[in-house]
PDB file of C-alpha atoms in Angstrom:
ATOM      1  CA  MET A  29     -54.056 -50.184  17.635  1.00 46.00           C
ATOM      2  CA  THR A  30     -51.878 -53.263  17.384  1.00 49.00           C
ATOM      3  CA  ASP A  31     -48.166 -52.876  17.743  1.00 49.00           C
ATOM      4  CA  SER A  32     -47.094 -55.448  15.206  1.00 49.00           C
ATOM      5  CA  GLY A  33     -43.800 -54.838  13.451  1.00 49.00           C
ATOM      6  CA  PRO A  34     -40.324 -53.890  14.636  1.00 53.00           C
ATOM      7  CA  ILE A  35     -39.661 -52.600  18.186  1.00 57.00           C
ATOM      8  CA  LEU A  36     -39.717 -48.815  18.160  1.00 65.00           C
ATOM      9  CA  LEU A  37     -38.638 -46.109  20.545  1.00 76.00           C
ATOM     10  CA  PRO A  38     -40.971 -43.170  21.041  1.00 81.00           C
ATOM     11  CA  ALA A  39     -39.809 -39.638  20.315  1.00 82.00           C
ATOM     12  CA  GLU A  40     -38.582 -37.776  23.397  1.00 84.00           C
ATOM     13  CA  GLN A  41     -41.814 -36.013  24.330  1.00 89.00           C
ATOM     14  CA  PHE A  42     -43.960 -39.118  24.289  1.00 88.00           C
ATOM     15  CA  GLN A  43     -44.521 -41.662  27.000  1.00 87.00           C
ATOM     16  CA  ASP A  44     -44.645 -44.627  24.696  1.00 86.00           C
ATOM     17  CA  VAL A  45     -45.115 -45.589  21.068  1.00 85.00           C
ATOM     18  CA  ARG A  46     -48.888 -45.963  21.409  1.00 86.00           C
ATOM     19  CA  GLN A  47     -49.233 -42.400  22.644  1.00 90.00           C
ATOM     20  CA  GLN A  48     -47.092 -41.147  19.783  1.00 89.00           C
ATOM     21  CA  ARG A  49     -49.281 -43.018  17.334  1.00 89.00           C
ATOM     22  CA  ARG A  50     -52.426 -41.548  18.859  1.00 92.00           C
ATOM     23  CA  ALA A  51     -50.996 -38.017  18.803  1.00 93.00           C
ATOM     24  CA  ALA A  52     -50.000 -38.371  15.162  1.00 92.00           C
ATOM     25  CA  THR A  53     -53.416 -39.694  14.176  1.00 94.00           C
ATOM     26  CA  LEU A  54     -55.240 -36.977  16.086  1.00 95.00           C
ATOM     27  CA  GLY A  55     -53.052 -34.329  14.505  1.00 95.00           C
ATOM     28  CA  VAL A  56     -53.700 -35.496  10.977  1.00 96.00           C
ATOM     29  CA  TRP A  57     -57.449 -35.784  11.537  1.00 96.00           C
ATOM     30  CA  THR A  58     -57.511 -32.246  12.944  1.00 95.00           C
ATOM     31  CA  PHE A  59     -55.864 -31.082   9.745  1.00 96.00           C
ATOM     32  CA  LEU A  60     -58.355 -33.084   7.679  1.00 96.00           C
ATOM     33  CA  ALA A  61     -61.255 -31.574   9.628  1.00 95.00           C
ATOM     34  CA  GLN A  62     -59.909 -28.177   8.641  1.00 94.00           C
ATOM     35  CA  GLU A  63     -59.780 -29.353   5.039  1.00 96.00           C
ATOM     36  CA  VAL A  64     -63.448 -30.319   5.308  1.00 95.00           C
ATOM     37  CA  LEU A  65     -64.145 -26.719   6.260  1.00 93.00           C
ATOM     38  CA  PHE A  66     -62.024 -25.572   3.347  1.00 92.00           C
ATOM     39  CA  PHE A  67     -63.799 -27.602   0.682  1.00 96.00           C
ATOM     40  CA  GLY A  68     -67.121 -27.591   2.472  1.00 95.00           C
ATOM     41  CA  THR A  69     -67.785 -23.925   1.919  1.00 95.00           C
ATOM     42  CA  LEU A  70     -67.270 -24.411  -1.805  1.00 97.00           C
ATOM     43  CA  PHE A  71     -69.832 -27.205  -1.781  1.00 96.00           C
ATOM     44  CA  VAL A  72     -72.328 -25.097   0.158  1.00 95.00           C
ATOM     45  CA  GLY A  73     -71.818 -22.232  -2.275  1.00 96.00           C
ATOM     46  CA  PHE A  74     -72.318 -24.552  -5.211  1.00 96.00           C
ATOM     47  CA  TYR A  75     -75.504 -26.067  -3.839  1.00 94.00           C
ATOM     48  CA  ALA A  76     -76.876 -22.657  -2.909  1.00 94.00           C
ATOM     49  CA  MET A  77     -76.306 -21.407  -6.446  1.00 95.00           C
ATOM     50  CA  ARG A  78     -77.597 -24.634  -7.936  1.00 94.00           C
ATOM     51  CA  PHE A  79     -80.737 -24.216  -5.878  1.00 91.00           C
ATOM     52  CA  ARG A  80     -81.171 -20.788  -7.401  1.00 92.00           C
ATOM     53  CA  TYR A  81     -80.310 -21.639 -10.991  1.00 94.00           C
ATOM     54  CA  GLN A  82     -81.184 -25.291 -11.276  1.00 92.00           C
ATOM     55  CA  ALA A  83     -81.834 -25.453 -15.030  1.00 93.00           C
ATOM     56  CA  ASP A  84     -78.655 -23.568 -15.938  1.00 95.00           C
ATOM     57  CA  PHE A  85     -76.540 -25.689 -13.619  1.00 95.00           C
ATOM     58  CA  ALA A  86     -78.054 -28.868 -15.042  1.00 93.00           C
ATOM     59  CA  GLU A  87     -77.121 -27.591 -18.478  1.00 94.00           C
ATOM     60  CA  GLY A  88     -73.594 -26.925 -17.241  1.00 95.00           C
ATOM     61  CA  ALA A  89     -73.363 -30.454 -15.847  1.00 95.00           C
ATOM     62  CA  ARG A  90     -74.440 -31.885 -19.173  1.00 93.00           C
ATOM     63  CA  GLY A  91     -71.543 -30.023 -20.764  1.00 93.00           C
ATOM     64  CA  LEU A  92     -69.070 -32.093 -18.751  1.00 95.00           C
ATOM     65  CA  VAL A  93     -67.878 -35.529 -19.843  1.00 95.00           C
ATOM     66  CA  TRP A  94     -69.481 -37.785 -17.239  1.00 95.00           C
ATOM     67  CA  TRP A  95     -67.505 -40.898 -18.093  1.00 96.00           C
ATOM     68  CA  MET A  96     -64.153 -39.141 -17.780  1.00 97.00           C
ATOM     69  CA  GLY A  97     -65.127 -37.940 -14.330  1.00 97.00           C
ATOM     70  CA  GLY A  98     -66.341 -41.446 -13.535  1.00 96.00           C
ATOM     71  CA  LEU A  99     -63.088 -42.940 -14.737  1.00 97.00           C
ATOM     72  CA  ASN A 100     -61.226 -40.499 -12.507  1.00 97.00           C
ATOM     73  CA  THR A 101     -63.349 -41.603  -9.555  1.00 97.00           C
ATOM     74  CA  ALA A 102     -62.479 -45.244 -10.225  1.00 97.00           C
ATOM     75  CA  VAL A 103     -58.790 -44.336 -10.554  1.00 98.00           C
ATOM     76  CA  LEU A 104     -58.786 -42.588  -7.182  1.00 97.00           C
ATOM     77  CA  LEU A 105     -60.717 -45.401  -5.495  1.00 97.00           C
ATOM     78  CA  ILE A 106     -58.151 -47.929  -6.681  1.00 97.00           C
ATOM     79  CA  SER A 107     -55.299 -45.647  -5.605  1.00 98.00           C
ATOM     80  CA  SER A 108     -56.919 -45.411  -2.154  1.00 97.00           C
ATOM     81  CA  PHE A 109     -56.974 -49.192  -2.040  1.00 97.00           C
ATOM     82  CA  ALA A 110     -53.295 -49.246  -2.973  1.00 97.00           C
ATOM     83  CA  VAL A 111     -52.453 -46.781  -0.208  1.00 97.00           C
ATOM     84  CA  ALA A 112     -54.507 -48.794   2.297  1.00 96.00           C
ATOM     85  CA  GLN A 113     -52.521 -51.861   1.311  1.00 96.00           C
ATOM     86  CA  GLY A 114     -49.276 -49.908   1.602  1.00 94.00           C
ATOM     87  CA  VAL A 115     -50.138 -48.781   5.123  1.00 93.00           C
ATOM     88  CA  LEU A 116     -51.019 -52.366   5.988  1.00 93.00           C
ATOM     89  CA  ALA A 117     -47.648 -53.510   4.675  1.00 90.00           C
ATOM     90  CA  GLY A 118     -46.052 -50.880   6.893  1.00 87.00           C
ATOM     91  CA  HIS A 119     -47.843 -52.375   9.903  1.00 86.00           C
ATOM     92  CA  HIS A 120     -46.175 -55.667   9.120  1.00 85.00           C
ATOM     93  CA  GLY A 121     -42.784 -54.074   8.568  1.00 80.00           C
ATOM     94  CA  GLU A 122     -42.692 -55.007   4.871  1.00 82.00           C
ATOM     95  CA  ASN A 123     -40.768 -52.031   3.503  1.00 83.00           C
ATOM     96  CA  LYS A 124     -40.618 -53.409  -0.018  1.00 85.00           C
ATOM     97  CA  TRP A 125     -44.387 -53.609  -0.274  1.00 90.00           C
ATOM     98  CA  VAL A 126     -44.881 -50.163   1.248  1.00 90.00           C
ATOM     99  CA  ARG A 127     -42.781 -48.772  -1.576  1.00 89.00           C
ATOM    100  CA  ARG A 128     -44.579 -50.803  -4.218  1.00 92.00           C
ATOM    101  CA  TRP A 129     -48.097 -49.964  -3.141  1.00 95.00           C
ATOM    102  CA  PHE A 130     -47.297 -46.290  -2.760  1.00 95.00           C
ATOM    103  CA  ALA A 131     -45.651 -46.267  -6.184  1.00 95.00           C
ATOM    104  CA  ILE A 132     -48.792 -47.823  -7.663  1.00 97.00           C
ATOM    105  CA  ALA A 133     -50.929 -45.182  -5.954  1.00 97.00           C
ATOM    106  CA  TRP A 134     -48.594 -42.498  -7.279  1.00 97.00           C
ATOM    107  CA  LEU A 135     -48.975 -43.766 -10.843  1.00 98.00           C
ATOM    108  CA  LEU A 136     -52.736 -43.816 -10.501  1.00 98.00           C
ATOM    109  CA  GLY A 137     -52.608 -40.262  -9.191  1.00 98.00           C
ATOM    110  CA  ILE A 138     -50.655 -39.221 -12.248  1.00 98.00           C
ATOM    111  CA  GLY A 139     -53.330 -40.940 -14.322  1.00 98.00           C
ATOM    112  CA  PHE A 140     -55.974 -38.870 -12.545  1.00 98.00           C
ATOM    113  CA  LEU A 141     -54.172 -35.642 -13.436  1.00 98.00           C
ATOM    114  CA  GLY A 142     -53.765 -36.812 -17.018  1.00 98.00           C
ATOM    115  CA  ILE A 143     -57.488 -37.435 -17.432  1.00 98.00           C
ATOM    116  CA  LYS A 144     -58.220 -34.089 -15.786  1.00 98.00           C
ATOM    117  CA  ALA A 145     -55.884 -32.340 -18.216  1.00 98.00           C
ATOM    118  CA  ALA A 146     -57.662 -34.015 -21.109  1.00 98.00           C
ATOM    119  CA  GLU A 147     -60.984 -32.755 -19.758  1.00 97.00           C
ATOM    120  CA  TYR A 148     -59.637 -29.232 -19.435  1.00 97.00           C
ATOM    121  CA  ALA A 149     -58.431 -29.450 -23.046  1.00 97.00           C
ATOM    122  CA  ILE A 150     -61.959 -30.367 -24.125  1.00 96.00           C
ATOM    123  CA  ASP A 151     -63.348 -27.463 -22.088  1.00 95.00           C
ATOM    124  CA  TYR A 152     -60.927 -25.166 -23.838  1.00 94.00           C
ATOM    125  CA  GLN A 153     -62.025 -26.423 -27.244  1.00 93.00           C
ATOM    126  CA  GLU A 154     -65.680 -25.932 -26.394  1.00 93.00           C
ATOM    127  CA  GLN A 155     -64.979 -22.421 -25.093  1.00 93.00           C
ATOM    128  CA  LEU A 156     -66.135 -23.150 -21.573  1.00 94.00           C
ATOM    129  CA  ILE A 157     -63.342 -21.514 -19.548  1.00 94.00           C
ATOM    130  CA  PRO A 158     -64.505 -18.334 -17.770  1.00 94.00           C
ATOM    131  CA  GLY A 159     -61.966 -15.545 -17.906  1.00 92.00           C
ATOM    132  CA  LEU A 160     -60.189 -17.228 -20.804  1.00 92.00           C
ATOM    133  CA  ASN A 161     -62.448 -18.000 -23.704  1.00 92.00           C
ATOM    134  CA  PHE A 162     -65.970 -18.505 -22.366  1.00 92.00           C
ATOM    135  CA  SER A 163     -68.455 -18.121 -25.167  1.00 91.00           C
ATOM    136  CA  ASP A 164     -72.183 -17.545 -24.824  1.00 90.00           C
ATOM    137  CA  GLN A 165     -72.698 -19.905 -27.730  1.00 89.00           C
ATOM    138  CA  SER A 166     -72.098 -23.621 -27.533  1.00 88.00           C
ATOM    139  CA  PRO A 167     -70.175 -25.246 -30.416  1.00 87.00           C
ATOM    140  CA  ASP A 168     -73.370 -26.318 -32.162  1.00 86.00           C
ATOM    141  CA  GLY A 169     -74.572 -22.715 -32.315  1.00 86.00           C
ATOM    142  CA  ALA A 170     -77.201 -22.854 -29.570  1.00 89.00           C
ATOM    143  CA  ALA A 171     -77.164 -20.075 -26.985  1.00 91.00           C
ATOM    144  CA  ARG A 172     -75.837 -21.015 -23.538  1.00 92.00           C
ATOM    145  CA  PRO A 173     -78.081 -20.213 -20.566  1.00 93.00           C
ATOM    146  CA  SER A 174     -76.697 -17.222 -18.680  1.00 93.00           C
ATOM    147  CA  HIS A 175     -75.592 -19.021 -15.522  1.00 95.00           C
ATOM    148  CA  VAL A 176     -73.621 -21.825 -17.152  1.00 96.00           C
ATOM    149  CA  LYS A 177     -70.655 -19.504 -16.715  1.00 96.00           C
ATOM    150  CA  LEU A 178     -71.201 -19.497 -12.938  1.00 97.00           C
ATOM    151  CA  PHE A 179     -71.371 -23.287 -13.003  1.00 97.00           C
ATOM    152  CA  MET A 180     -68.088 -23.438 -14.884  1.00 97.00           C
ATOM    153  CA  CYS A 181     -66.505 -21.036 -12.373  1.00 97.00           C
ATOM    154  CA  PHE A 182     -67.413 -23.466  -9.588  1.00 97.00           C
ATOM    155  CA  TYR A 183     -66.211 -26.381 -11.698  1.00 97.00           C
ATOM    156  CA  PHE A 184     -62.774 -24.895 -12.287  1.00 97.00           C
ATOM    157  CA  VAL A 185     -62.251 -23.526  -8.777  1.00 97.00           C
ATOM    158  CA  THR A 186     -63.207 -26.800  -7.087  1.00 98.00           C
ATOM    159  CA  THR A 187     -61.411 -29.154  -9.465  1.00 98.00           C
ATOM    160  CA  LEU A 188     -58.271 -26.994  -9.596  1.00 97.00           C
ATOM    161  CA  LEU A 189     -58.209 -26.790  -5.804  1.00 97.00           C
ATOM    162  CA  HIS A 190     -58.651 -30.545  -5.676  1.00 98.00           C
ATOM    163  CA  ALA A 191     -55.899 -31.009  -8.281  1.00 98.00           C
ATOM    164  CA  VAL A 192     -53.520 -28.941  -6.132  1.00 98.00           C
ATOM    165  CA  HIS A 193     -54.267 -31.307  -3.262  1.00 98.00           C
ATOM    166  CA  VAL A 194     -53.622 -34.263  -5.555  1.00 98.00           C
ATOM    167  CA  ILE A 195     -50.253 -32.795  -6.542  1.00 98.00           C
ATOM    168  CA  VAL A 196     -49.268 -32.316  -2.893  1.00 98.00           C
ATOM    169  CA  GLY A 197     -50.433 -35.875  -2.244  1.00 98.00           C
ATOM    170  CA  LEU A 198     -48.311 -37.138  -5.116  1.00 98.00           C
ATOM    171  CA  ALA A 199     -45.246 -35.487  -3.611  1.00 97.00           C
ATOM    172  CA  LEU A 200     -45.978 -37.155  -0.268  1.00 96.00           C
ATOM    173  CA  LEU A 201     -46.617 -40.548  -1.857  1.00 96.00           C
ATOM    174  CA  ALA A 202     -43.380 -40.290  -3.820  1.00 93.00           C
ATOM    175  CA  TYR A 203     -41.500 -39.367  -0.663  1.00 91.00           C
ATOM    176  CA  VAL A 204     -42.803 -42.430   1.134  1.00 91.00           C
ATOM    177  CA  ALA A 205     -42.212 -44.693  -1.857  1.00 89.00           C
ATOM    178  CA  VAL A 206     -38.629 -43.560  -2.167  1.00 85.00           C
ATOM    179  CA  VAL A 207     -37.606 -43.094   1.454  1.00 80.00           C
ATOM    180  CA  SER A 208     -39.778 -45.305   3.622  1.00 69.00           C
ATOM    181  CA  GLN A 209     -38.145 -47.317   6.337  1.00 55.00           C
ATOM    182  CA  THR A 210     -40.733 -48.437   8.818  1.00 49.00           C
ATOM    183  CA  ALA A 211     -38.089 -49.451  11.349  1.00 48.00           C
ATOM    184  CA  ARG A 212     -37.344 -45.806  12.095  1.00 50.00           C
ATOM    185  CA  PRO A 213     -40.208 -43.904  13.740  1.00 43.00           C
ATOM    186  CA  GLY A 214     -38.405 -40.653  13.071  1.00 41.00           C
ATOM    187  CA  ARG A 215     -38.661 -39.108   9.645  1.00 45.00           C
ATOM    188  CA  VAL A 216     -40.441 -41.713   7.604  1.00 59.00           C
ATOM    189  CA  GLY A 217     -41.711 -44.152  10.143  1.00 78.00           C
ATOM    190  CA  GLN A 218     -45.081 -45.806  10.258  1.00 85.00           C
ATOM    191  CA  ASN A 219     -46.757 -42.696  11.674  1.00 88.00           C
ATOM    192  CA  PHE A 220     -45.697 -40.660   8.681  1.00 88.00           C
ATOM    193  CA  ILE A 221     -46.879 -43.388   6.329  1.00 91.00           C
ATOM    194  CA  GLU A 222     -50.248 -43.503   8.091  1.00 93.00           C
ATOM    195  CA  GLY A 223     -50.509 -39.720   7.893  1.00 95.00           C
ATOM    196  CA  VAL A 224     -49.803 -39.658   4.182  1.00 96.00           C
ATOM    197  CA  GLY A 225     -52.328 -42.446   3.779  1.00 96.00           C
ATOM    198  CA  LEU A 226     -54.997 -40.473   5.605  1.00 97.00           C
ATOM    199  CA  TYR A 227     -54.277 -37.412   3.472  1.00 97.00           C
ATOM    200  CA  TRP A 228     -54.578 -39.376   0.243  1.00 97.00           C
ATOM    201  CA  HIS A 229     -57.808 -41.004   1.375  1.00 97.00           C
ATOM    202  CA  PHE A 230     -59.135 -37.570   2.123  1.00 97.00           C
ATOM    203  CA  VAL A 231     -58.261 -36.377  -1.371  1.00 97.00           C
ATOM    204  CA  ASP A 232     -60.275 -39.374  -2.596  1.00 97.00           C
ATOM    205  CA  LEU A 233     -63.148 -38.453  -0.262  1.00 96.00           C
ATOM    206  CA  VAL A 234     -63.377 -34.954  -1.691  1.00 97.00           C
ATOM    207  CA  TRP A 235     -63.575 -36.345  -5.208  1.00 97.00           C
ATOM    208  CA  ILE A 236     -66.214 -38.887  -4.119  1.00 97.00           C
ATOM    209  CA  PHE A 237     -68.438 -35.915  -3.338  1.00 96.00           C
ATOM    210  CA  LEU A 238     -67.183 -33.653  -6.102  1.00 97.00           C
ATOM    211  CA  TYR A 239     -67.932 -36.079  -8.916  1.00 97.00           C
ATOM    212  CA  PRO A 240     -71.689 -36.472  -8.400  1.00 95.00           C
ATOM    213  CA  THR A 241     -72.008 -32.799  -7.419  1.00 95.00           C
ATOM    214  CA  LEU A 242     -70.457 -31.473 -10.621  1.00 96.00           C
ATOM    215  CA  TYR A 243     -71.043 -34.200 -13.186  1.00 95.00           C
ATOM    216  CA  LEU A 244     -74.131 -36.164 -12.239  1.00 93.00           C
ATOM    217  CA  LEU A 245     -76.800 -33.588 -11.426  1.00 91.00           C
ATOM    218  CA  ARG A 246     -77.791 -33.288 -15.042  1.00 89.00           C
ATOM    219  CA  HIS A 247     -81.538 -32.771 -14.833  1.00 82.00           C
TER     220      HIS A 247
ATOM    221  CA  MET B   8     -66.579 -57.798  19.296  1.00 43.00           C
ATOM    222  CA  ALA B   9     -63.244 -56.020  19.454  1.00 47.00           C
ATOM    223  CA  PRO B  10     -62.370 -54.432  16.110  1.00 56.00           C
ATOM    224  CA  ARG B  11     -59.516 -56.234  14.418  1.00 69.00           C
ATOM    225  CA  GLU B  12     -56.889 -54.658  12.267  1.00 77.00           C
ATOM    226  CA  THR B  13     -57.903 -54.183   8.642  1.00 83.00           C
ATOM    227  CA  THR B  14     -56.859 -57.001   6.331  1.00 90.00           C
ATOM    228  CA  THR B  15     -56.248 -57.247   2.606  1.00 93.00           C
ATOM    229  CA  GLY B  16     -59.525 -59.111   2.272  1.00 93.00           C
ATOM    230  CA  MET B  17     -61.403 -56.280   3.935  1.00 93.00           C
ATOM    231  CA  ASN B  18     -59.709 -53.701   1.742  1.00 95.00           C
ATOM    232  CA  LEU B  19     -60.609 -55.654  -1.388  1.00 95.00           C
ATOM    233  CA  ALA B  20     -64.195 -56.046  -0.242  1.00 96.00           C
ATOM    234  CA  VAL B  21     -64.435 -52.310   0.422  1.00 96.00           C
ATOM    235  CA  LEU B  22     -62.957 -51.518  -3.001  1.00 97.00           C
ATOM    236  CA  THR B  23     -65.477 -53.809  -4.683  1.00 97.00           C
ATOM    237  CA  ALA B  24     -68.329 -52.190  -2.783  1.00 97.00           C
ATOM    238  CA  LEU B  25     -67.032 -48.736  -3.720  1.00 97.00           C
ATOM    239  CA  MET B  26     -66.878 -49.604  -7.417  1.00 97.00           C
ATOM    240  CA  LEU B  27     -70.394 -51.049  -7.347  1.00 97.00           C
ATOM    241  CA  LEU B  28     -71.676 -47.916  -5.619  1.00 97.00           C
ATOM    242  CA  LEU B  29     -69.912 -45.811  -8.250  1.00 96.00           C
ATOM    243  CA  ALA B  30     -71.699 -47.762 -10.978  1.00 96.00           C
ATOM    244  CA  ALA B  31     -74.983 -47.276  -9.125  1.00 94.00           C
ATOM    245  CA  THR B  32     -74.488 -43.514  -8.832  1.00 93.00           C
ATOM    246  CA  VAL B  33     -73.708 -43.145 -12.498  1.00 93.00           C
ATOM    247  CA  GLY B  34     -76.583 -45.412 -13.513  1.00 91.00           C
ATOM    248  CA  LEU B  35     -79.101 -43.540 -11.394  1.00 88.00           C
ATOM    249  CA  ALA B  36     -77.888 -40.208 -12.729  1.00 87.00           C
ATOM    250  CA  MET B  37     -78.372 -41.288 -16.318  1.00 85.00           C
ATOM    251  CA  VAL B  38     -81.859 -42.561 -15.642  1.00 82.00           C
ATOM    252  CA  ASN B  39     -83.134 -39.333 -14.041  1.00 72.00           C
ATOM    253  CA  VAL B  40     -84.738 -40.725 -10.913  1.00 67.00           C
ATOM    254  CA  GLU B  41     -87.090 -37.781 -10.628  1.00 66.00           C
ATOM    255  CA  ASP B  42     -89.174 -39.078 -13.495  1.00 71.00           C
ATOM    256  CA  TYR B  43     -90.181 -42.050 -11.394  1.00 73.00           C
ATOM    257  CA  LEU B  44     -90.561 -40.572  -7.940  1.00 75.00           C
ATOM    258  CA  PRO B  45     -92.909 -37.891  -6.676  1.00 70.00           C
ATOM    259  CA  GLY B  46     -91.548 -34.617  -5.335  1.00 66.00           C
ATOM    260  CA  GLN B  47     -88.359 -32.713  -6.064  1.00 69.00           C
ATOM    261  CA  HIS B  48     -84.650 -33.052  -5.537  1.00 75.00           C
ATOM    262  CA  TRP B  49     -84.545 -36.860  -5.664  1.00 79.00           C
ATOM    263  CA  GLY B  50     -81.562 -36.601  -7.977  1.00 80.00           C
ATOM    264  CA  ILE B  51     -79.455 -34.837  -5.386  1.00 84.00           C
ATOM    265  CA  ALA B  52     -80.826 -36.994  -2.560  1.00 85.00           C
ATOM    266  CA  THR B  53     -79.863 -40.288  -4.204  1.00 87.00           C
ATOM    267  CA  ALA B  54     -76.485 -39.046  -5.442  1.00 89.00           C
ATOM    268  CA  MET B  55     -75.551 -37.668  -2.048  1.00 90.00           C
ATOM    269  CA  THR B  56     -76.809 -40.708  -0.139  1.00 92.00           C
ATOM    270  CA  ILE B  57     -74.601 -42.984  -2.191  1.00 94.00           C
ATOM    271  CA  ALA B  58     -71.690 -40.551  -1.838  1.00 94.00           C
ATOM    272  CA  VAL B  59     -72.108 -40.554   1.936  1.00 93.00           C
ATOM    273  CA  ILE B  60     -72.094 -44.366   2.002  1.00 95.00           C
ATOM    274  CA  LYS B  61     -68.922 -44.424  -0.075  1.00 95.00           C
ATOM    275  CA  ALA B  62     -67.338 -41.819   2.190  1.00 94.00           C
ATOM    276  CA  ALA B  63     -68.307 -43.849   5.266  1.00 94.00           C
ATOM    277  CA  LEU B  64     -66.674 -46.944   3.780  1.00 94.00           C
ATOM    278  CA  VAL B  65     -63.469 -45.076   2.955  1.00 94.00           C
ATOM    279  CA  ALA B  66     -63.366 -43.418   6.375  1.00 93.00           C
ATOM    280  CA  THR B  67     -64.166 -46.524   8.384  1.00 92.00           C
ATOM    281  CA  TYR B  68     -61.977 -49.056   6.620  1.00 93.00           C
ATOM    282  CA  PHE B  69     -59.298 -47.323   4.551  1.00 93.00           C
ATOM    283  CA  MET B  70     -58.816 -44.546   7.068  1.00 93.00           C
ATOM    284  CA  HIS B  71     -58.978 -46.962  10.021  1.00 92.00           C
ATOM    285  CA  LEU B  72     -61.719 -45.150  11.912  1.00 91.00           C
ATOM    286  CA  ARG B  73     -62.860 -48.586  13.020  1.00 88.00           C
ATOM    287  CA  THR B  74     -59.823 -48.938  15.220  1.00 88.00           C
ATOM    288  CA  THR B  75     -59.144 -45.290  16.036  1.00 89.00           C
ATOM    289  CA  GLU B  76     -59.803 -44.083  19.553  1.00 90.00           C
ATOM    290  CA  THR B  77     -62.976 -42.155  20.276  1.00 92.00           C
ATOM    291  CA  THR B  78     -61.468 -38.702  20.820  1.00 93.00           C
ATOM    292  CA  THR B  79     -59.898 -38.784  17.380  1.00 94.00           C
ATOM    293  CA  ARG B  80     -63.152 -39.998  15.853  1.00 93.00           C
ATOM    294  CA  LEU B  81     -64.882 -37.018  17.424  1.00 94.00           C
ATOM    295  CA  PHE B  82     -62.339 -34.680  15.847  1.00 93.00           C
ATOM    296  CA  ALA B  83     -62.921 -36.392  12.522  1.00 92.00           C
ATOM    297  CA  ALA B  84     -66.686 -36.052  12.847  1.00 92.00           C
ATOM    298  CA  ALA B  85     -66.511 -32.412  13.928  1.00 92.00           C
ATOM    299  CA  GLY B  86     -65.676 -31.063  10.497  1.00 90.00           C
ATOM    300  CA  PHE B  87     -68.526 -32.946   8.858  1.00 91.00           C
ATOM    301  CA  ILE B  88     -71.005 -32.015  11.575  1.00 93.00           C
ATOM    302  CA  TRP B  89     -70.099 -28.357  11.138  1.00 93.00           C
ATOM    303  CA  LEU B  90     -70.521 -28.710   7.379  1.00 92.00           C
ATOM    304  CA  GLY B  91     -73.890 -30.347   7.859  1.00 91.00           C
ATOM    305  CA  ILE B  92     -75.082 -27.444   9.968  1.00 94.00           C
ATOM    306  CA  MET B  93     -73.807 -24.880   7.492  1.00 94.00           C
ATOM    307  CA  MET B  94     -75.304 -26.665   4.493  1.00 91.00           C
ATOM    308  CA  THR B  95     -78.659 -27.168   6.203  1.00 92.00           C
ATOM    309  CA  LEU B  96     -79.041 -23.602   7.415  1.00 94.00           C
ATOM    310  CA  THR B  97     -77.956 -22.115   4.106  1.00 93.00           C
ATOM    311  CA  LEU B  98     -80.306 -24.218   2.023  1.00 88.00           C
ATOM    312  CA  ILE B  99     -83.213 -23.719   4.443  1.00 91.00           C
ATOM    313  CA  GLU B 100     -82.684 -19.981   4.221  1.00 92.00           C
ATOM    314  CA  MET B 101     -82.758 -20.089   0.458  1.00 89.00           C
ATOM    315  CA  ALA B 102     -85.718 -22.433   0.311  1.00 86.00           C
ATOM    316  CA  THR B 103     -87.862 -20.284   2.564  1.00 90.00           C
ATOM    317  CA  ARG B 104     -87.303 -16.894   1.020  1.00 86.00           C
TER     318      ARG B 104
END
């Protein structure tokens, strides 16, 4: 990694700044690998059940609003770009731009949650929420296949879990946007910014897989 | 060629590619690829292939795996490799009952 930017001192336990950077990166990726395990089992469960009940799950997918999910994907992709630009600005020591890019990403993240909330409102209206108001009849009177409920269980568990990760990410992005000072490698130095960036990209990665899995397997 | 640090141009190019791939995924899903290709499960295959490409772009460029050292890359890959094994074995078991 290049060492452009202000001269830094490593934290006490590290030999030099490069080693500290490597340790931080390795640590965050280890955490992200654990997150892959965390979400991965949900995906495996979904695909196993989809394999078993393909027609019902396709019906469930058709009950979701594909363009709202697609819009959310675009929103997260752009927010990932913003975070990538923010991290790049941090490399160059441009604190002002770190704040701006991370603020933009934060706003886009809020937009994601807003669209998600709108989707949940639609699901509520169409009586698709298991445990709350799930109805065996769709709004137009047709009977719902028996395993649409299972599909919706997966939908809510995975998207709610993802939304929790988005909310945590928003807190981290806000922290960087408000507090970042790349000249100090301590609390909010470049390593922290990079770590937050990696986390947010990961949140985007999960959605990149979640969107086609839930919304686009409609046949 | 030694990998250089990511630039704004690269990030923009990756974003453009990601948006195009998103459009492709949605388009293919609406068309129902299985009508045009023999065999089963083409829908999932195409959707997941495009998703993997998008994920690779995000990981390589946005997440700087291009310039990360090998040990860390191995750690990053480990989670996905494990998931691949779990997914494969589970689906094989179900498919061969």
